[in-house]
PDB file of C-alpha atoms and ligand atoms in Angstrom:
ATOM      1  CA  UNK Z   1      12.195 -11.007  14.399  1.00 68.00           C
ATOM      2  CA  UNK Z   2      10.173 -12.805  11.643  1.00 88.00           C
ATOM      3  CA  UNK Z   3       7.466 -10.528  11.531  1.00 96.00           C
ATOM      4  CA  UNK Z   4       7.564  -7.202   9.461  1.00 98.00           C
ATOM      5  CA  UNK Z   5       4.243  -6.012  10.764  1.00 98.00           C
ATOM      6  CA  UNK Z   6       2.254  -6.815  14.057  1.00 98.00           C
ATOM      7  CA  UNK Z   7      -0.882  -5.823  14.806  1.00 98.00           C
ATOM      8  CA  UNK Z   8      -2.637  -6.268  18.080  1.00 98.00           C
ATOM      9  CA  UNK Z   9      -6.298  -5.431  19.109  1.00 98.00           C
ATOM     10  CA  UNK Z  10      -6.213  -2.475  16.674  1.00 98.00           C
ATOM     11  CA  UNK Z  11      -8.867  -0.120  16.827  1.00 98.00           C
ATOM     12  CA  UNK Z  12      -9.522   2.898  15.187  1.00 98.00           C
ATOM     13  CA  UNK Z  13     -12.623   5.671  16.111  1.00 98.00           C
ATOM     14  CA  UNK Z  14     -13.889   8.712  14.701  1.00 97.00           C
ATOM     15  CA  UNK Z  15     -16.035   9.900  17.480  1.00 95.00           C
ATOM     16  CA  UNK Z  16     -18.457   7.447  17.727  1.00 95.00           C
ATOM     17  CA  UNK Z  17     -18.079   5.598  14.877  1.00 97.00           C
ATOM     18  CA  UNK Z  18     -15.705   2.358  14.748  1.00 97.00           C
ATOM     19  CA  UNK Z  19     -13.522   2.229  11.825  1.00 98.00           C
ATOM     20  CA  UNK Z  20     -11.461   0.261  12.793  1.00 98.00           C
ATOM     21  CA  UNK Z  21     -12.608  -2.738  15.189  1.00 98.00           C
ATOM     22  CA  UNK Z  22     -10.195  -4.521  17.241  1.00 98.00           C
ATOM     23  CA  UNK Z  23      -8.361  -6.577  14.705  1.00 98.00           C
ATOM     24  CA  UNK Z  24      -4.961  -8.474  15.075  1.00 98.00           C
ATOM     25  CA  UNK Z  25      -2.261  -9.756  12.612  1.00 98.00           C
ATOM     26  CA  UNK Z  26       0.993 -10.393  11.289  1.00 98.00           C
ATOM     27  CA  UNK Z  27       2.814 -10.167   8.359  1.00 98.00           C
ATOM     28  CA  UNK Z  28       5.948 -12.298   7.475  1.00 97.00           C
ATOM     29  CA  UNK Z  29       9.059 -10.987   6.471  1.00 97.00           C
ATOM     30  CA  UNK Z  30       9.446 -11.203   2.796  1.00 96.00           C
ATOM     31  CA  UNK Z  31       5.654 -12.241   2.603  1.00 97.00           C
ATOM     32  CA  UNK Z  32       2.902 -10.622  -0.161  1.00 97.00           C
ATOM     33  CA  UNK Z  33      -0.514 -10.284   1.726  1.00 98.00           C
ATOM     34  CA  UNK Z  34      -3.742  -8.670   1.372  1.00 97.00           C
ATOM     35  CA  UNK Z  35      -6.204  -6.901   2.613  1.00 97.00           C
ATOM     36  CA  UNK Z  36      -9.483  -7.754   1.131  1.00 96.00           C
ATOM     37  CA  UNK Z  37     -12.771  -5.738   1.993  1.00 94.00           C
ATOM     38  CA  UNK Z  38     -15.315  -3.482  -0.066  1.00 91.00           C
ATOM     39  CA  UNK Z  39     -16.028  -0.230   0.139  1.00 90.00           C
ATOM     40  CA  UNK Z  40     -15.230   1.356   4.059  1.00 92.00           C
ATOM     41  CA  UNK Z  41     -14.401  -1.873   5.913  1.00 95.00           C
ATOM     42  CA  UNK Z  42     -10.941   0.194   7.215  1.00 97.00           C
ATOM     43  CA  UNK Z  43      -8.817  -1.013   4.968  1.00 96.00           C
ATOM     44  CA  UNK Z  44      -7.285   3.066   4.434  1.00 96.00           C
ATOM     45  CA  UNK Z  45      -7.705   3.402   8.219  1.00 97.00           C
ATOM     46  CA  UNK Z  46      -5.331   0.681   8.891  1.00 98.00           C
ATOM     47  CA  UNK Z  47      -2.867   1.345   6.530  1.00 97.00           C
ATOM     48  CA  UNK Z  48      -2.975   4.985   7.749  1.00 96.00           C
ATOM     49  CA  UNK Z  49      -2.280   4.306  11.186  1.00 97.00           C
ATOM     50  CA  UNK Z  50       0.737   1.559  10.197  1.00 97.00           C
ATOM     51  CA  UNK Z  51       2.781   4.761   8.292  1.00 96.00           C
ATOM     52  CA  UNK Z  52       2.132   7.027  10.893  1.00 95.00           C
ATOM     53  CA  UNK Z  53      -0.934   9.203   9.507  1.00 94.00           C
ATOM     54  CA  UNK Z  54      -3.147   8.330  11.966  1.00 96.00           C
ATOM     55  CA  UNK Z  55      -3.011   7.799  16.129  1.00 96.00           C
ATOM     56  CA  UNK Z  56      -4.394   4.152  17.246  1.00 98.00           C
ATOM     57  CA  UNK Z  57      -7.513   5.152  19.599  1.00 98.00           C
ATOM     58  CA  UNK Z  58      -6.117   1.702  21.266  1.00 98.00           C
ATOM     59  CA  UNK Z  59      -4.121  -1.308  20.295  1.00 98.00           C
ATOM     60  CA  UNK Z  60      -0.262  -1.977  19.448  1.00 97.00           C
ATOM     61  CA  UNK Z  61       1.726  -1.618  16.047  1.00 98.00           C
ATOM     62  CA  UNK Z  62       4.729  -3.184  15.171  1.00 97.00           C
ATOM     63  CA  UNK Z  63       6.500  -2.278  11.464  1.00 97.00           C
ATOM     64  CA  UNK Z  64       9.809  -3.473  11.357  1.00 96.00           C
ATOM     65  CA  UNK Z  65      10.222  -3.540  15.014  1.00 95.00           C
ATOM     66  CA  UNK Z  66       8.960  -0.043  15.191  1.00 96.00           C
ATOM     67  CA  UNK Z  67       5.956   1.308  16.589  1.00 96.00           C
ATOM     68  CA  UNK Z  68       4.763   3.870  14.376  1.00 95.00           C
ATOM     69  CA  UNK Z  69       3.327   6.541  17.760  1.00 94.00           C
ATOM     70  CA  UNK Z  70       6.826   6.642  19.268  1.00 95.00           C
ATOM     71  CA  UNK Z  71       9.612   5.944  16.734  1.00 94.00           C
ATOM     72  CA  UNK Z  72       8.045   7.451  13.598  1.00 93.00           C
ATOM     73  CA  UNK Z  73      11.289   8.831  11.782  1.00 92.00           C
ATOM     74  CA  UNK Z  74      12.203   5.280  11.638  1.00 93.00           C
ATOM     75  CA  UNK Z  75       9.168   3.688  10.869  1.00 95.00           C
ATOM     76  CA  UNK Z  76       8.907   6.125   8.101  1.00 93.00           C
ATOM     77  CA  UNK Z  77      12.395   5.274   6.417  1.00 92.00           C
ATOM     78  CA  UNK Z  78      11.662   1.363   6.573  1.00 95.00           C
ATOM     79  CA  UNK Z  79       8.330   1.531   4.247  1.00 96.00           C
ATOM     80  CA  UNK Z  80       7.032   2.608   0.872  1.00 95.00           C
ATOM     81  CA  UNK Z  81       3.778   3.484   0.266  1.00 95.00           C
ATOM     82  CA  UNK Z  82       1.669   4.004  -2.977  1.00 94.00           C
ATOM     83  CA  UNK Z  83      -1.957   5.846  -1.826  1.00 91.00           C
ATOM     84  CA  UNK Z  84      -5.120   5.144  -2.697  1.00 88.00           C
ATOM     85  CA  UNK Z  85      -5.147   8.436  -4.693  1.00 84.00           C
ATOM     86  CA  UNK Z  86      -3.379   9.649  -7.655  1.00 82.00           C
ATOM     87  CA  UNK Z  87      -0.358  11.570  -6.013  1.00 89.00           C
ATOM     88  CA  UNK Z  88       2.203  12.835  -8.357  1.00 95.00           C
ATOM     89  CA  UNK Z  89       3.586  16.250  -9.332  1.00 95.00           C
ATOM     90  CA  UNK Z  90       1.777  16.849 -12.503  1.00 95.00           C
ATOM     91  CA  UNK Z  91       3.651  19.787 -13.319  1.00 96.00           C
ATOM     92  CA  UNK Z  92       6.997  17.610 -12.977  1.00 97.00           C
ATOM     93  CA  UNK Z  93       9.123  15.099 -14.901  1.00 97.00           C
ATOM     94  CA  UNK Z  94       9.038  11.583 -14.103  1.00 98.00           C
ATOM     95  CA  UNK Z  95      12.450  11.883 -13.190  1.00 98.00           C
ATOM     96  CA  UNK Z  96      11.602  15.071 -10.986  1.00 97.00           C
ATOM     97  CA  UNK Z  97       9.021  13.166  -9.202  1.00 97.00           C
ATOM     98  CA  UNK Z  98      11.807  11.028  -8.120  1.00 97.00           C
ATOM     99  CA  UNK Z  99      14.316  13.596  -7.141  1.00 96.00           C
ATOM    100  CA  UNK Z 100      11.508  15.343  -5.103  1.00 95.00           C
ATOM    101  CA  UNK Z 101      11.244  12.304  -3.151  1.00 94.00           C
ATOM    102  CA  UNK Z 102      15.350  11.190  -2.869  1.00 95.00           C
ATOM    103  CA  UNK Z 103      15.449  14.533  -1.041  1.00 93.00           C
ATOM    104  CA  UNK Z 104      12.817  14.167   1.300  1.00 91.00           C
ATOM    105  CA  UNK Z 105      14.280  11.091   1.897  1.00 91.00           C
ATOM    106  CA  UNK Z 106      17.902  12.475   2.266  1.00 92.00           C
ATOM    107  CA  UNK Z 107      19.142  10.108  -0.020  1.00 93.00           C
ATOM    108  CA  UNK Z 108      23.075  10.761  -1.452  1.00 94.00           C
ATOM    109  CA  UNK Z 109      22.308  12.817  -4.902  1.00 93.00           C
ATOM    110  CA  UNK Z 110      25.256   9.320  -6.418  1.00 92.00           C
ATOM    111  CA  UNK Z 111      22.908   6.819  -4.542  1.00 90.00           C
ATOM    112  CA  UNK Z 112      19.805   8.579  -6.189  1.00 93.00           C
ATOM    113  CA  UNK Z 113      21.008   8.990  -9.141  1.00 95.00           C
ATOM    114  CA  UNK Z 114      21.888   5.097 -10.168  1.00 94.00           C
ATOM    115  CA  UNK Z 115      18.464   4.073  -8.162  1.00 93.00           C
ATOM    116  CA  UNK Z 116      16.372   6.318  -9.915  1.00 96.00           C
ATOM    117  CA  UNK Z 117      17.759   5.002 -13.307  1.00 96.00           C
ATOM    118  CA  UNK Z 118      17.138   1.074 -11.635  1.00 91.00           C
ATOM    119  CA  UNK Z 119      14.344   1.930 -11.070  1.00 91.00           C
ATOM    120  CA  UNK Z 120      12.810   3.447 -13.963  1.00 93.00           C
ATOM    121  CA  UNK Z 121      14.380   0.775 -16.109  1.00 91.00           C
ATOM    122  CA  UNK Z 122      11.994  -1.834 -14.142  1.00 85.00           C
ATOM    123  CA  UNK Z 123       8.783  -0.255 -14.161  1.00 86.00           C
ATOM    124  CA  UNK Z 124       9.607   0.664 -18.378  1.00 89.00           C
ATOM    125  CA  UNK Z 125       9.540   4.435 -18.074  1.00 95.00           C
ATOM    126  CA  UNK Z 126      13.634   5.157 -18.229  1.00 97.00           C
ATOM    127  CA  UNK Z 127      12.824   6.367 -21.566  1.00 98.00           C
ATOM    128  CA  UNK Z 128       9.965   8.550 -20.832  1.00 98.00           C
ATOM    129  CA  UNK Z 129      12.364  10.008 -17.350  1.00 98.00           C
ATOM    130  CA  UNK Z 130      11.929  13.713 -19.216  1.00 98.00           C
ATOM    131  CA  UNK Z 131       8.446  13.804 -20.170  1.00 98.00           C
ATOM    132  CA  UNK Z 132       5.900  15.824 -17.610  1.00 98.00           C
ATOM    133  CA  UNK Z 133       3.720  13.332 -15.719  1.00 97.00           C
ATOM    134  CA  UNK Z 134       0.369  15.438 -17.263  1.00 96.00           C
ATOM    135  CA  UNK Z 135       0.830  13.505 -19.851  1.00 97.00           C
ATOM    136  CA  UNK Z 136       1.219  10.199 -18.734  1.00 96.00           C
ATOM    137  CA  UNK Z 137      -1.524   7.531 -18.906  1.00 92.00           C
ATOM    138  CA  UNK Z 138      -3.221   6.080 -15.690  1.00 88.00           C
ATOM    139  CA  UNK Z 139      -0.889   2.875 -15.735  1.00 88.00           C
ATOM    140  CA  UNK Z 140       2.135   4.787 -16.395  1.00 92.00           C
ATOM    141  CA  UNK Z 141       1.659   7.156 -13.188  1.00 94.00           C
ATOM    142  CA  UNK Z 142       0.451   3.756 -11.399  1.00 91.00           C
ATOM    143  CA  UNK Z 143       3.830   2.459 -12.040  1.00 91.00           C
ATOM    144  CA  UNK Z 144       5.900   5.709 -11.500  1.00 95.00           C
ATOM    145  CA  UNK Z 145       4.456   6.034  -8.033  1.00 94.00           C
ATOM    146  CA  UNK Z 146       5.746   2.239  -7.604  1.00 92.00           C
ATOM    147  CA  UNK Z 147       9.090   3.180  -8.347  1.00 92.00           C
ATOM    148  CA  UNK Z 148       9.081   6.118  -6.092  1.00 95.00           C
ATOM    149  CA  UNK Z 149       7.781   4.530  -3.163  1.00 94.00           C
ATOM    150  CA  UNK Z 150      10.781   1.621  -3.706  1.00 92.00           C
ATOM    151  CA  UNK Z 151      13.456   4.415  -4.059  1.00 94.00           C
ATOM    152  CA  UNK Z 152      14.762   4.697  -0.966  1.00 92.00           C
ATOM    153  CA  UNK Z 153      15.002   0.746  -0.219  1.00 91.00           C
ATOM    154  CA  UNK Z 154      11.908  -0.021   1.966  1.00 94.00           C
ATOM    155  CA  UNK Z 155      11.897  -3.111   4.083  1.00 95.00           C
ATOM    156  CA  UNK Z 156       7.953  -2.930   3.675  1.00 97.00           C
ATOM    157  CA  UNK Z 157       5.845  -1.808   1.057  1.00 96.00           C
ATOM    158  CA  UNK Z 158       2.053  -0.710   1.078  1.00 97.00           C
ATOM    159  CA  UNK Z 159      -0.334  -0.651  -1.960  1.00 96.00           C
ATOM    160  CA  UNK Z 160      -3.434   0.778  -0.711  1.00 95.00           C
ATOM    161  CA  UNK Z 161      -5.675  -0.637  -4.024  1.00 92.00           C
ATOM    162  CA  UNK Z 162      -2.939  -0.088  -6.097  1.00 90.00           C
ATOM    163  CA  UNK Z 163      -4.379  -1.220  -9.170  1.00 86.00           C
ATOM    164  CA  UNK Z 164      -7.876   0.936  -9.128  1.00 83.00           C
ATOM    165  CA  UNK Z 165      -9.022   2.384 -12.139  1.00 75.00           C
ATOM    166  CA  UNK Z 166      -6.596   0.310 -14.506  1.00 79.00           C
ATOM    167  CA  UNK Z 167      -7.448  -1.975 -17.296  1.00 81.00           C
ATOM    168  CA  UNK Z 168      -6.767  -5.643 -16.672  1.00 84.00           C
ATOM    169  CA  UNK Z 169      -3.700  -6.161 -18.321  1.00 82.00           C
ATOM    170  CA  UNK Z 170      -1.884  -3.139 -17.455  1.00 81.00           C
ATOM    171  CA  UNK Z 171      -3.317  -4.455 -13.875  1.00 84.00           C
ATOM    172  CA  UNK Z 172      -1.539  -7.304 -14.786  1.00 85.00           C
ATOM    173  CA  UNK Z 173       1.876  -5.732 -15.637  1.00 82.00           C
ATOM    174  CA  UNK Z 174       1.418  -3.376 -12.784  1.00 84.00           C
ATOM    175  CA  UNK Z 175       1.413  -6.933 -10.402  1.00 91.00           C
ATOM    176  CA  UNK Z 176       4.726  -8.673 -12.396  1.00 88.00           C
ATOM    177  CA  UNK Z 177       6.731  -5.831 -11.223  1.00 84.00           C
ATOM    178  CA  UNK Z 178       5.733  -6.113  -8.175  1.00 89.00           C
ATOM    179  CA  UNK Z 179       6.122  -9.815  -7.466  1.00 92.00           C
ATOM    180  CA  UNK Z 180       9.678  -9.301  -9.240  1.00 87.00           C
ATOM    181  CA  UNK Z 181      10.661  -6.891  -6.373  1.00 84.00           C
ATOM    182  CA  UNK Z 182       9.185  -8.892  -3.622  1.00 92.00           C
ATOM    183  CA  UNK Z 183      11.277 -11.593  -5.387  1.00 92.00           C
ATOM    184  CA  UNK Z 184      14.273  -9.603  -5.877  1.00 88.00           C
ATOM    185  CA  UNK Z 185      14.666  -7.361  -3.163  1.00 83.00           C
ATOM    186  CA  UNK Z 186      12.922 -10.100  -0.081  1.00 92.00           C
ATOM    187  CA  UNK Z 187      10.721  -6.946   0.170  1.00 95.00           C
ATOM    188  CA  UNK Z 188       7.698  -7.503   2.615  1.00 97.00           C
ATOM    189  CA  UNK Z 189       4.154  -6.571   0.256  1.00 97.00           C
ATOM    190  CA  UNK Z 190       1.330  -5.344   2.400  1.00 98.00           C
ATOM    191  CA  UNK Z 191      -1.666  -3.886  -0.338  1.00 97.00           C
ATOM    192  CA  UNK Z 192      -5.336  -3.965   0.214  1.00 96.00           C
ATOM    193  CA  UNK Z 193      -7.699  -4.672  -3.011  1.00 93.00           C
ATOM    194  CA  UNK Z 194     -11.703  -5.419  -3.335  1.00 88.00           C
ATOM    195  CA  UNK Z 195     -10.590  -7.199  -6.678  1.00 89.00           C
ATOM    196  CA  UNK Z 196     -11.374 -10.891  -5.873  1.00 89.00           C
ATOM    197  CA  UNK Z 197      -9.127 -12.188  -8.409  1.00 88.00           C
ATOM    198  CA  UNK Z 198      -6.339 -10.367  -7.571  1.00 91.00           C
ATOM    199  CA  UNK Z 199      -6.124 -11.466  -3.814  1.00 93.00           C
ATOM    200  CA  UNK Z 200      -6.576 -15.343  -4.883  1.00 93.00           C
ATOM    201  CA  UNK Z 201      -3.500 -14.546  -7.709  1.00 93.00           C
ATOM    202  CA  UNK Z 202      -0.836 -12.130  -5.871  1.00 95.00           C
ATOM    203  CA  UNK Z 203      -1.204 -12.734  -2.226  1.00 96.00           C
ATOM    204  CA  UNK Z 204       0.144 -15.523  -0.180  1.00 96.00           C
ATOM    205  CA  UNK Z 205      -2.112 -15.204   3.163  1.00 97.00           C
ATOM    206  CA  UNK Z 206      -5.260 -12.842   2.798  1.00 97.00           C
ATOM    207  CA  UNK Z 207      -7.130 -11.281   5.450  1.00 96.00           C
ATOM    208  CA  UNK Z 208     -10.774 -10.470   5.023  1.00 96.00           C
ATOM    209  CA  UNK Z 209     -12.172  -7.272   6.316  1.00 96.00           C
ATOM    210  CA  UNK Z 210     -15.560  -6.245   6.471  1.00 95.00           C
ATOM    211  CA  UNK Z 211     -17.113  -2.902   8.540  1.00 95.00           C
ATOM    212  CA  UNK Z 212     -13.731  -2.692  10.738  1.00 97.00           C
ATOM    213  CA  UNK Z 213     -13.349  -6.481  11.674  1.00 97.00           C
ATOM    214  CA  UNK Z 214     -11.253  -9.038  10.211  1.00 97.00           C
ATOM    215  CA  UNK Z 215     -13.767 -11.965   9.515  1.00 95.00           C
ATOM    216  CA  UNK Z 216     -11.102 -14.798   8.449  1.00 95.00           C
ATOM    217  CA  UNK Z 217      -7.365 -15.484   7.465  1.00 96.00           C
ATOM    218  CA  UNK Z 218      -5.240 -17.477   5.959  1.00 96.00           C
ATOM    219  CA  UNK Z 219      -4.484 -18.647   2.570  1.00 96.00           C
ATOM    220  CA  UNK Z 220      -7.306 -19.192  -0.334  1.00 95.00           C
ATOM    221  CA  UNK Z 221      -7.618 -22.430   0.412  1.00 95.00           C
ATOM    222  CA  UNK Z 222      -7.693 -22.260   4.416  1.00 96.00           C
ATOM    223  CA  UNK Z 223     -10.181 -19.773   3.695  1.00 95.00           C
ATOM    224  CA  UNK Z 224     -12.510 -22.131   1.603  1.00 95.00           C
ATOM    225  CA  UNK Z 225     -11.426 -24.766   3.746  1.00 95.00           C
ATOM    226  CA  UNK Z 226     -13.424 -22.646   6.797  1.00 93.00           C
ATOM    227  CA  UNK Z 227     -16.365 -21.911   4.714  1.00 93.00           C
ATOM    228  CA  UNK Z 228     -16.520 -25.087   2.926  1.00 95.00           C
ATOM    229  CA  UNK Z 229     -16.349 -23.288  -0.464  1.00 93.00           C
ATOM    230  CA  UNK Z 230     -14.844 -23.907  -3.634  1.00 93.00           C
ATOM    231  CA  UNK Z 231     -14.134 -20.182  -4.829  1.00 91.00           C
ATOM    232  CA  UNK Z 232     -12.850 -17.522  -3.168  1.00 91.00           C
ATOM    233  CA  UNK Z 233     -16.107 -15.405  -4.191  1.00 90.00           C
ATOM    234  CA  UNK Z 234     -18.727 -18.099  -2.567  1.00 91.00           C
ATOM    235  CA  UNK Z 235     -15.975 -18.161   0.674  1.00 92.00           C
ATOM    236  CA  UNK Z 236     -16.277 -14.391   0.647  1.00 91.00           C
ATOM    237  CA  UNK Z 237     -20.347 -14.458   0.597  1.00 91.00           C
ATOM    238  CA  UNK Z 238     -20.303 -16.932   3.381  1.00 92.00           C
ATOM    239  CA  UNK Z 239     -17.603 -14.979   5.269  1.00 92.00           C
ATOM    240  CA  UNK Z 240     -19.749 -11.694   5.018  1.00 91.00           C
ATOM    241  CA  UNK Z 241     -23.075 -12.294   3.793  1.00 88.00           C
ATOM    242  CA  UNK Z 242     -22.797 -10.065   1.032  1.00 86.00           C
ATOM    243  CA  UNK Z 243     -20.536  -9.481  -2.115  1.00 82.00           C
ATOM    244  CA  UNK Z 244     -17.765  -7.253  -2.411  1.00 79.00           C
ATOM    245  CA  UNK Z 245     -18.807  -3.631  -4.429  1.00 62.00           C
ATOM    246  CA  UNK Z 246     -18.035  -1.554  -6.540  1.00 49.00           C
ATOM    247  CA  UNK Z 247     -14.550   1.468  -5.678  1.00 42.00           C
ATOM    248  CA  UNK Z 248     -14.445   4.710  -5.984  1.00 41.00           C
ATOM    249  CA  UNK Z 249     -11.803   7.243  -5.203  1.00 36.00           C
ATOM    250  CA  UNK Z 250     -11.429   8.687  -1.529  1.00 41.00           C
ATOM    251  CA  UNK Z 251      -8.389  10.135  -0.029  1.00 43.00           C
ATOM    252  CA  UNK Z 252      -5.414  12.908  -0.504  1.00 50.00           C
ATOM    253  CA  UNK Z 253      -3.313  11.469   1.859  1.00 54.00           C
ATOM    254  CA  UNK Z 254       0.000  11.569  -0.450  1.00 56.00           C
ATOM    255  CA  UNK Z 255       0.837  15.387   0.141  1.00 60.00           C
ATOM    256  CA  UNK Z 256      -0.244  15.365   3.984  1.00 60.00           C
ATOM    257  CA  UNK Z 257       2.665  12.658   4.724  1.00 61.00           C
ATOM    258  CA  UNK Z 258       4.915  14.477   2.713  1.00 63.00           C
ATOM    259  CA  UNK Z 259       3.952  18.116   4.631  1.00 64.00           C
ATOM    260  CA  UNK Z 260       4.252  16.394   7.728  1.00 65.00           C
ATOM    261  CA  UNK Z 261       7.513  14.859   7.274  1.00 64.00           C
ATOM    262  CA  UNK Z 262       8.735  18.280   5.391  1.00 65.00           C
ATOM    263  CA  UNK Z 263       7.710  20.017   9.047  1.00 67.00           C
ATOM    264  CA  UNK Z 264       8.776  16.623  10.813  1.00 64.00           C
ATOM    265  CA  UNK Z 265       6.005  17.180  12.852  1.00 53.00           C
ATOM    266  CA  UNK Z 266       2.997  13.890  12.710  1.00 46.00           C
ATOM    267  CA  UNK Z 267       0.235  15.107  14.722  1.00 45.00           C
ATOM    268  CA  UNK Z 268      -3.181  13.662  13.934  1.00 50.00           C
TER     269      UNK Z 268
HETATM  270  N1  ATP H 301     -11.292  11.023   9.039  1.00 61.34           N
HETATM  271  C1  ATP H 301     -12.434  10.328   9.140  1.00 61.34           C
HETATM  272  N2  ATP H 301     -13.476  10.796   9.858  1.00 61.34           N
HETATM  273  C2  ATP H 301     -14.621  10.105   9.968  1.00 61.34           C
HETATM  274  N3  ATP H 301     -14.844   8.902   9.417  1.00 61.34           N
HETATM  275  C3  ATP H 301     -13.860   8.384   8.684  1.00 61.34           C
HETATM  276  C4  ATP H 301     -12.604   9.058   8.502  1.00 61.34           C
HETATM  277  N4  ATP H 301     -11.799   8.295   7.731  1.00 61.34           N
HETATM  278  C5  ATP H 301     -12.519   7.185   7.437  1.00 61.34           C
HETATM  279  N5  ATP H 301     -13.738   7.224   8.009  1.00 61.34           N
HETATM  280  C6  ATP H 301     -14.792   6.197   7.921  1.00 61.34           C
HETATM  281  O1  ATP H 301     -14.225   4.979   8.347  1.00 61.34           O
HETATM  282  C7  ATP H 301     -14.698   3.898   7.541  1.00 61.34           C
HETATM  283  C8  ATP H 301     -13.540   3.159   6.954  1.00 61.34           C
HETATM  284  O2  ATP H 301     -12.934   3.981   5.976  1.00 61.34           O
HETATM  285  P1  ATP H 301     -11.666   3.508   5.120  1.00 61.34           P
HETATM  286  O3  ATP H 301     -11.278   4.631   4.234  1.00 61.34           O
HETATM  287  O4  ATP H 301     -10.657   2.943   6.031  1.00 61.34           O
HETATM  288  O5  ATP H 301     -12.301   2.314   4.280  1.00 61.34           O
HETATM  289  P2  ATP H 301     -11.685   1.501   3.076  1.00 61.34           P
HETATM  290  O6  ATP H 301     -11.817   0.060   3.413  1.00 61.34           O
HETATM  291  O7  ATP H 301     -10.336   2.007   2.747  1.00 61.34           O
HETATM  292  O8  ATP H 301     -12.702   1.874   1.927  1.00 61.34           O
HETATM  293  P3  ATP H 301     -12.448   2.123   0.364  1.00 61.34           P
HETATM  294  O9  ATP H 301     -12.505   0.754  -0.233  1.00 61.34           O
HETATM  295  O10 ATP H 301     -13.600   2.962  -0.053  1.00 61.34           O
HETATM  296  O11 ATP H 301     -11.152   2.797   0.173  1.00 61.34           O
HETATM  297  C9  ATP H 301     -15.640   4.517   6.518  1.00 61.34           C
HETATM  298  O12 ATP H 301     -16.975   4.375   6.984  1.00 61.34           O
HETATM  299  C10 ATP H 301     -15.222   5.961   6.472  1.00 61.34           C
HETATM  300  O13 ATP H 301     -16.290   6.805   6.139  1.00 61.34           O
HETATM  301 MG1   MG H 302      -9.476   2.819   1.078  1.00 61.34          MG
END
């Protein structure tokens, strides 16, 4: 199989409304793409129902051969996952965080131990593995919950708008650890972003998704190619008919996924 995700007629309701609209797609093994949308285009949604925290209303999922309604033990050891939302143990060590985690994950405590340190070491914080996440800054929790999603070895990883609320270089760091793990590790990058520049820089193939439907795919330049633009902003406009706006915070999803797979239960 070549594909680490496939999606097919995908749709997503909450009672009446459509979140999620019929959409299709594939990601490549070992490929970084994006999902690029504004504010509720079902960009969470999605992500949501690939790891399991939400039911399809209809359509087919495929993560790493998986699909996430029937095998979802599996699906949930083969991807990482860093949420929307801020979800760390405040009252914890960085190095706690990570433990916490290992043994959700029943990971060996020798395995754990010379990951965690790996681990740490990339994203800069082995030397800060003692201090209490309360007082870490926004890019240093950004990049702890990086390392904890990649602890036990995902196949996949999701950002859901990983880099919200950060400054633009430490945005920038955040990303050159990431592309080094893609690069390293052949890890398969699925994150979803309403930062323009950020699509057109880190992804390979982008998908644009506006009020539940993917309007176009395909690299920057197929996608100005289609719209006969010369930025990715103008192909956007013409893709949508209006810019992209402004974030804010939404979800809690982080402690939910770890309840359910405490209980190993997953109903929705
Ligand atoms: N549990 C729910 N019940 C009802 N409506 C919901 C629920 N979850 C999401 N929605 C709605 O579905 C739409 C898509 O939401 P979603 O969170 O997927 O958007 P998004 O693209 O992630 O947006 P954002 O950029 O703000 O994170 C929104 O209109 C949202 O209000
Ligand atoms: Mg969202």
């Amino acid at each position: 199989m070549t594909n680490a995700i496939e999606v097919k007629s995908l749709s997503k309701k909450f009672g009446d409304f459509v979140a999620v609209n019929n959409i299709s797609f594939e990601v490549k093994k070992g490929e970084i793409f994006a999902f690029l949308g504004p504010n509720g285009a079902g960009k969470t949604t999605t992500i949501k129902m690939l790891t399991t925290l939400l039911h399809p209303t209809t359509g087919k999922i495929f993560v790493n051969g998986y699909n996430p309604v029937i095998n979802q033990n599996q699906v949930r050891k083969s991807f990482g996952i860093v949420f929307q939302d801020p979800s760390l143990d405040d009252e914890l060590t960085a190095y706690e965080n990570m433990e916490f985690h290992g043994v959700l994950y029943g990971l060996s405590k020798n395995l754990m131990t010379t990951r965690i340190e790996e681990l740490l070491r990339i994203v800069d914080l082995w030397d800060r593995k003692d201090s209490l996440v309360k007082t870490f800054s926004g890019g240093m929790r950004r990049r702890l919950e990086i390392a904890r999603g990649l602890l036990h070895h995902p196949k996949v990883f999701f950002l859901d708008e990983p880099s919200l609320g950060l400054d633009p270089q430490t945005r920038s760091h955040l990303w050159e650890y990431v592309k080094n793990l893609n690069k390293k590790e052949g890890i398969t990058v699925f994150f979803t972003t309403h930062y323009m520049e950020e699509a057109e820089k880190i992804a390979e193939r982008i998908c644009v998704i506006d009020h539940g439907k993917i309007v176009a795919k395909g690299t920057v330049n197929e996608l100005k190619k289609q719209t006969k633009t010369k930025t990715l902003e103008e192909a956007f406009l013409s893709l949508t008919g209006h810019e992209i706006r402004e974030e804010e915070f939404t979800n809690q999803d982080h402690m939910r996924m770890m309840r359910r797979m405490w209980r190993g239960g997953g109903k929705h």
